[in-house]
Amino acid sequence: MLSIIFDALPKLRFSGELFGMTRELKSMQNDYVLMDIYTLLFALSTLWVGPFWFAMMLKPYDAKTSEMMDKPWVFAGPICIWFAIMILHPEGLIDFAKSGSHPDGFMAGLAAGMSSKAGVTAMWSHMVAGDILATRWIWKDSIRRQNSPWVIRLCVFFGVMLMPFGFLFHFIFRKKSASVG
């Protein structure tokens, strides 16, 4: 795809020069052709939970959704990705363990450890695993209480996108069922 764009650049020279983009487009060619492993793992951890999230949101009462959500595969992707990052970059765990002894304090040490591609990717896969775990609980509790599909969709959407709001909406809009123990 990129080769088509870059082959066409001489023909687009006027418009490229008009916006000062010819040189930038050529320099970007190598940036977008190859993805580094951390970018790939970041994307994979996000894409892994997508099917589970969409199933809970779009078909909350479907038997296939229940079957899919009862299996541990929901969490396996982001957790395995976190372990892969720790194997690829074991210094990250060492830095985390030493963050309490950072000269500028624990938060500065933690920030330093997360300021690398490996740190951000590990943090992201950890957050994704936690979000899908909590969202799965919201979905299961909503199904047990027989909430409206629209309430479930709202809570599941925010469960992954903005977790505190997912819980807040769930606790506000869930049915107060006497059969729930």
PDB file of C-alpha atoms in Angstrom, residues 27-172:
ATOM      1  CA  SER A  27      10.804   9.756   5.930  1.00  0.00           C
ATOM      2  CA  MET A  28       7.601   8.204   7.284  1.00  0.00           C
ATOM      3  CA  GLN A  29       7.818   5.254   4.897  1.00  0.00           C
ATOM      4  CA  ASN A  30      10.103   3.219   7.150  1.00  0.00           C
ATOM      5  CA  ASP A  31       8.218   4.198  10.319  1.00  0.00           C
ATOM      6  CA  TYR A  32       4.971   2.623   9.166  1.00  0.00           C
ATOM      7  CA  VAL A  33       6.276  -0.413   7.299  1.00  0.00           C
ATOM      8  CA  LEU A  34       7.701  -2.148  10.349  1.00  0.00           C
ATOM      9  CA  MET A  35       6.055  -2.138  13.751  1.00  0.00           C
ATOM     10  CA  ASP A  36       8.195  -2.694  16.796  1.00  0.00           C
ATOM     11  CA  ILE A  37       7.239  -5.570  19.099  1.00  0.00           C
ATOM     12  CA  TYR A  38       5.834  -3.304  21.815  1.00  0.00           C
ATOM     13  CA  THR A  39       3.476  -1.527  19.421  1.00  0.00           C
ATOM     14  CA  LEU A  40       2.334  -4.910  18.162  1.00  0.00           C
ATOM     15  CA  LEU A  41       1.764  -6.227  21.709  1.00  0.00           C
ATOM     16  CA  PHE A  42      -0.070  -3.021  22.653  1.00  0.00           C
ATOM     17  CA  ALA A  43      -2.431  -3.462  19.703  1.00  0.00           C
ATOM     18  CA  LEU A  44      -2.883  -7.191  20.364  1.00  0.00           C
ATOM     19  CA  SER A  45      -3.877  -6.642  23.991  1.00  0.00           C
ATOM     20  CA  THR A  46      -6.520  -4.165  22.848  1.00  0.00           C
ATOM     21  CA  LEU A  47      -7.764  -6.304  19.985  1.00  0.00           C
ATOM     22  CA  TRP A  48      -7.923  -9.422  22.162  1.00  0.00           C
ATOM     23  CA  VAL A  49     -10.687  -8.095  24.406  1.00  0.00           C
ATOM     24  CA  GLY A  50     -12.655  -6.511  21.557  1.00  0.00           C
ATOM     25  CA  PRO A  51     -14.728  -9.581  20.594  1.00  0.00           C
ATOM     26  CA  PHE A  52     -15.638 -10.269  24.234  1.00  0.00           C
ATOM     27  CA  TRP A  53     -16.546  -6.627  24.832  1.00  0.00           C
ATOM     28  CA  PHE A  54     -18.670  -6.414  21.687  1.00  0.00           C
ATOM     29  CA  ALA A  55     -20.429  -9.696  22.523  1.00  0.00           C
ATOM     30  CA  MET A  56     -21.363  -8.448  26.011  1.00  0.00           C
ATOM     31  CA  MET A  57     -22.498  -5.136  24.583  1.00  0.00           C
ATOM     32  CA  LEU A  58     -24.326  -6.149  21.418  1.00  0.00           C
ATOM     33  CA  LYS A  59     -25.799  -9.524  22.425  1.00  0.00           C
ATOM     34  CA  PRO A  60     -25.903  -9.491  26.230  1.00  0.00           C
ATOM     35  CA  TYR A  61     -28.503 -12.265  26.586  1.00  0.00           C
ATOM     36  CA  ASP A  62     -27.241 -14.515  23.772  1.00  0.00           C
ATOM     37  CA  ALA A  63     -26.235 -18.091  24.689  1.00  0.00           C
ATOM     38  CA  LYS A  64     -22.987 -17.775  22.686  1.00  0.00           C
ATOM     39  CA  THR A  65     -22.040 -14.701  24.670  1.00  0.00           C
ATOM     40  CA  SER A  66     -22.607 -16.559  27.948  1.00  0.00           C
ATOM     41  CA  GLU A  67     -20.617 -19.535  26.715  1.00  0.00           C
ATOM     42  CA  MET A  68     -17.753 -17.312  25.558  1.00  0.00           C
ATOM     43  CA  MET A  69     -17.671 -15.272  28.762  1.00  0.00           C
ATOM     44  CA  ASP A  70     -17.577 -18.350  31.019  1.00  0.00           C
ATOM     45  CA  LYS A  71     -14.173 -19.367  29.654  1.00  0.00           C
ATOM     46  CA  PRO A  72     -10.828 -18.056  30.917  1.00  0.00           C
ATOM     47  CA  TRP A  73      -9.810 -16.955  27.411  1.00  0.00           C
ATOM     48  CA  VAL A  74     -11.283 -13.545  28.171  1.00  0.00           C
ATOM     49  CA  PHE A  75      -8.262 -12.693  30.317  1.00  0.00           C
ATOM     50  CA  ALA A  76      -5.639 -14.959  28.738  1.00  0.00           C
ATOM     51  CA  GLY A  77      -4.568 -12.584  25.970  1.00  0.00           C
ATOM     52  CA  PRO A  78      -3.665  -9.495  27.997  1.00  0.00           C
ATOM     53  CA  ILE A  79      -2.149 -11.595  30.796  1.00  0.00           C
ATOM     54  CA  CYS A  80       0.023 -13.590  28.370  1.00  0.00           C
ATOM     55  CA  ILE A  81       1.051 -10.344  26.693  1.00  0.00           C
ATOM     56  CA  TRP A  82       2.071  -8.911  30.065  1.00  0.00           C
ATOM     57  CA  PHE A  83       4.228 -11.996  30.713  1.00  0.00           C
ATOM     58  CA  ALA A  84       5.725 -11.737  27.209  1.00  0.00           C
ATOM     59  CA  ILE A  85       6.707  -8.138  27.925  1.00  0.00           C
ATOM     60  CA  MET A  86       8.295  -9.169  31.207  1.00  0.00           C
ATOM     61  CA  ILE A  87      10.289 -11.869  29.386  1.00  0.00           C
ATOM     62  CA  LEU A  88      11.351  -9.423  26.656  1.00  0.00           C
ATOM     63  CA  HIS A  89      12.136  -6.653  29.128  1.00  0.00           C
ATOM     64  CA  PRO A  90      12.840  -8.139  32.590  1.00  0.00           C
ATOM     65  CA  GLU A  91      14.479  -4.881  33.663  1.00  0.00           C
ATOM     66  CA  GLY A  92      10.953  -3.473  33.915  1.00  0.00           C
ATOM     67  CA  LEU A  93      10.143  -5.662  36.923  1.00  0.00           C
ATOM     68  CA  ILE A  94      13.483  -4.831  38.481  1.00  0.00           C
ATOM     69  CA  ASP A  95      12.838  -1.109  37.953  1.00  0.00           C
ATOM     70  CA  PHE A  96       9.370  -1.514  39.463  1.00  0.00           C
ATOM     71  CA  ALA A  97      10.821  -3.266  42.516  1.00  0.00           C
ATOM     72  CA  LYS A  98      13.358  -0.466  42.918  1.00  0.00           C
ATOM     73  CA  SER A  99      10.863   2.364  42.359  1.00  0.00           C
ATOM     74  CA  GLY A 100      10.448   2.781  46.135  1.00  0.00           C
ATOM     75  CA  SER A 101      14.104   3.692  46.471  1.00  0.00           C
ATOM     76  CA  HIS A 102      14.100   6.279  43.674  1.00  0.00           C
ATOM     77  CA  PRO A 103      15.793   9.500  44.883  1.00  0.00           C
ATOM     78  CA  ASP A 104      12.733  11.568  43.940  1.00  0.00           C
ATOM     79  CA  GLY A 105      10.254   9.166  45.581  1.00  0.00           C
ATOM     80  CA  PHE A 106       8.093   6.221  44.655  1.00  0.00           C
ATOM     81  CA  MET A 107       5.910   8.037  42.107  1.00  0.00           C
ATOM     82  CA  ALA A 108       8.937   9.361  40.236  1.00  0.00           C
ATOM     83  CA  GLY A 109      10.410   5.857  40.178  1.00  0.00           C
ATOM     84  CA  LEU A 110       7.155   4.407  38.925  1.00  0.00           C
ATOM     85  CA  ALA A 111       6.874   7.104  36.249  1.00  0.00           C
ATOM     86  CA  ALA A 112      10.445   6.411  35.129  1.00  0.00           C
ATOM     87  CA  GLY A 113       9.661   2.708  34.790  1.00  0.00           C
ATOM     88  CA  MET A 114       6.549   3.383  32.732  1.00  0.00           C
ATOM     89  CA  SER A 115       8.187   5.934  30.471  1.00  0.00           C
ATOM     90  CA  SER A 116       9.471   3.325  28.022  1.00  0.00           C
ATOM     91  CA  LYS A 117       7.602   1.459  25.296  1.00  0.00           C
ATOM     92  CA  ALA A 118       7.862  -1.715  27.358  1.00  0.00           C
ATOM     93  CA  GLY A 119       6.537   0.061  30.455  1.00  0.00           C
ATOM     94  CA  VAL A 120       3.575   1.607  28.664  1.00  0.00           C
ATOM     95  CA  THR A 121       2.712  -1.658  26.928  1.00  0.00           C
ATOM     96  CA  ALA A 122       2.907  -3.652  30.174  1.00  0.00           C
ATOM     97  CA  MET A 123       0.766  -1.069  31.949  1.00  0.00           C
ATOM     98  CA  TRP A 124      -1.755  -1.110  29.092  1.00  0.00           C
ATOM     99  CA  SER A 125      -2.091  -4.901  29.012  1.00  0.00           C
ATOM    100  CA  HIS A 126      -2.512  -4.858  32.796  1.00  0.00           C
ATOM    101  CA  MET A 127      -5.257  -2.219  32.513  1.00  0.00           C
ATOM    102  CA  VAL A 128      -7.007  -4.056  29.682  1.00  0.00           C
ATOM    103  CA  ALA A 129      -7.050  -7.301  31.703  1.00  0.00           C
ATOM    104  CA  GLY A 130      -8.457  -5.456  34.724  1.00  0.00           C
ATOM    105  CA  ASP A 131     -11.054  -3.604  32.666  1.00  0.00           C
ATOM    106  CA  ILE A 132     -12.367  -6.745  30.989  1.00  0.00           C
ATOM    107  CA  LEU A 133     -12.446  -8.565  34.353  1.00  0.00           C
ATOM    108  CA  ALA A 134     -14.509  -5.793  35.950  1.00  0.00           C
ATOM    109  CA  THR A 135     -16.694  -5.427  32.860  1.00  0.00           C
ATOM    110  CA  ARG A 136     -17.356  -9.153  32.854  1.00  0.00           C
ATOM    111  CA  TRP A 137     -18.532  -8.865  36.469  1.00  0.00           C
ATOM    112  CA  ILE A 138     -20.829  -5.932  35.541  1.00  0.00           C
ATOM    113  CA  TRP A 139     -22.243  -7.964  32.641  1.00  0.00           C
ATOM    114  CA  LYS A 140     -22.786 -11.115  34.754  1.00  0.00           C
ATOM    115  CA  ASP A 141     -24.455  -9.149  37.535  1.00  0.00           C
ATOM    116  CA  SER A 142     -26.657  -7.367  34.981  1.00  0.00           C
ATOM    117  CA  ILE A 143     -27.712 -10.681  33.437  1.00  0.00           C
ATOM    118  CA  ARG A 144     -28.464 -12.131  36.868  1.00  0.00           C
ATOM    119  CA  ARG A 145     -30.618  -9.108  37.697  1.00  0.00           C
ATOM    120  CA  GLN A 146     -32.268  -9.242  34.257  1.00  0.00           C
ATOM    121  CA  ASN A 147     -31.457  -5.619  33.452  1.00  0.00           C
ATOM    122  CA  SER A 148     -32.569  -4.027  30.217  1.00  0.00           C
ATOM    123  CA  PRO A 149     -30.213  -4.679  27.284  1.00  0.00           C
ATOM    124  CA  TRP A 150     -29.735  -0.912  26.938  1.00  0.00           C
ATOM    125  CA  VAL A 151     -28.635  -0.578  30.556  1.00  0.00           C
ATOM    126  CA  ILE A 152     -26.236  -3.484  30.058  1.00  0.00           C
ATOM    127  CA  ARG A 153     -24.844  -1.877  26.897  1.00  0.00           C
ATOM    128  CA  LEU A 154     -24.297   1.441  28.629  1.00  0.00           C
ATOM    129  CA  CYS A 155     -22.537  -0.169  31.599  1.00  0.00           C
ATOM    130  CA  VAL A 156     -20.434  -2.549  29.486  1.00  0.00           C
ATOM    131  CA  PHE A 157     -19.408   0.262  27.131  1.00  0.00           C
ATOM    132  CA  PHE A 158     -18.186   2.421  29.980  1.00  0.00           C
ATOM    133  CA  GLY A 159     -16.804  -0.612  31.829  1.00  0.00           C
ATOM    134  CA  VAL A 160     -14.062  -0.906  29.245  1.00  0.00           C
ATOM    135  CA  MET A 161     -13.787   2.722  28.140  1.00  0.00           C
ATOM    136  CA  LEU A 162     -13.935   4.514  31.516  1.00  0.00           C
ATOM    137  CA  MET A 163     -14.133   1.893  34.270  1.00  0.00           C
ATOM    138  CA  PRO A 164     -15.292   4.115  37.148  1.00  0.00           C
ATOM    139  CA  PHE A 165     -18.250   5.304  35.077  1.00  0.00           C
ATOM    140  CA  GLY A 166     -19.088   1.714  34.146  1.00  0.00           C
ATOM    141  CA  PHE A 167     -19.398   0.821  37.831  1.00  0.00           C
ATOM    142  CA  LEU A 168     -21.230   4.047  38.637  1.00  0.00           C
ATOM    143  CA  PHE A 169     -23.822   3.502  35.910  1.00  0.00           C
ATOM    144  CA  HIS A 170     -24.200  -0.147  36.890  1.00  0.00           C
ATOM    145  CA  PHE A 171     -24.879   0.701  40.524  1.00  0.00           C
ATOM    146  CA  ILE A 172     -27.304   3.482  39.582  1.00  0.00           C
TER     147      ILE A 172
END
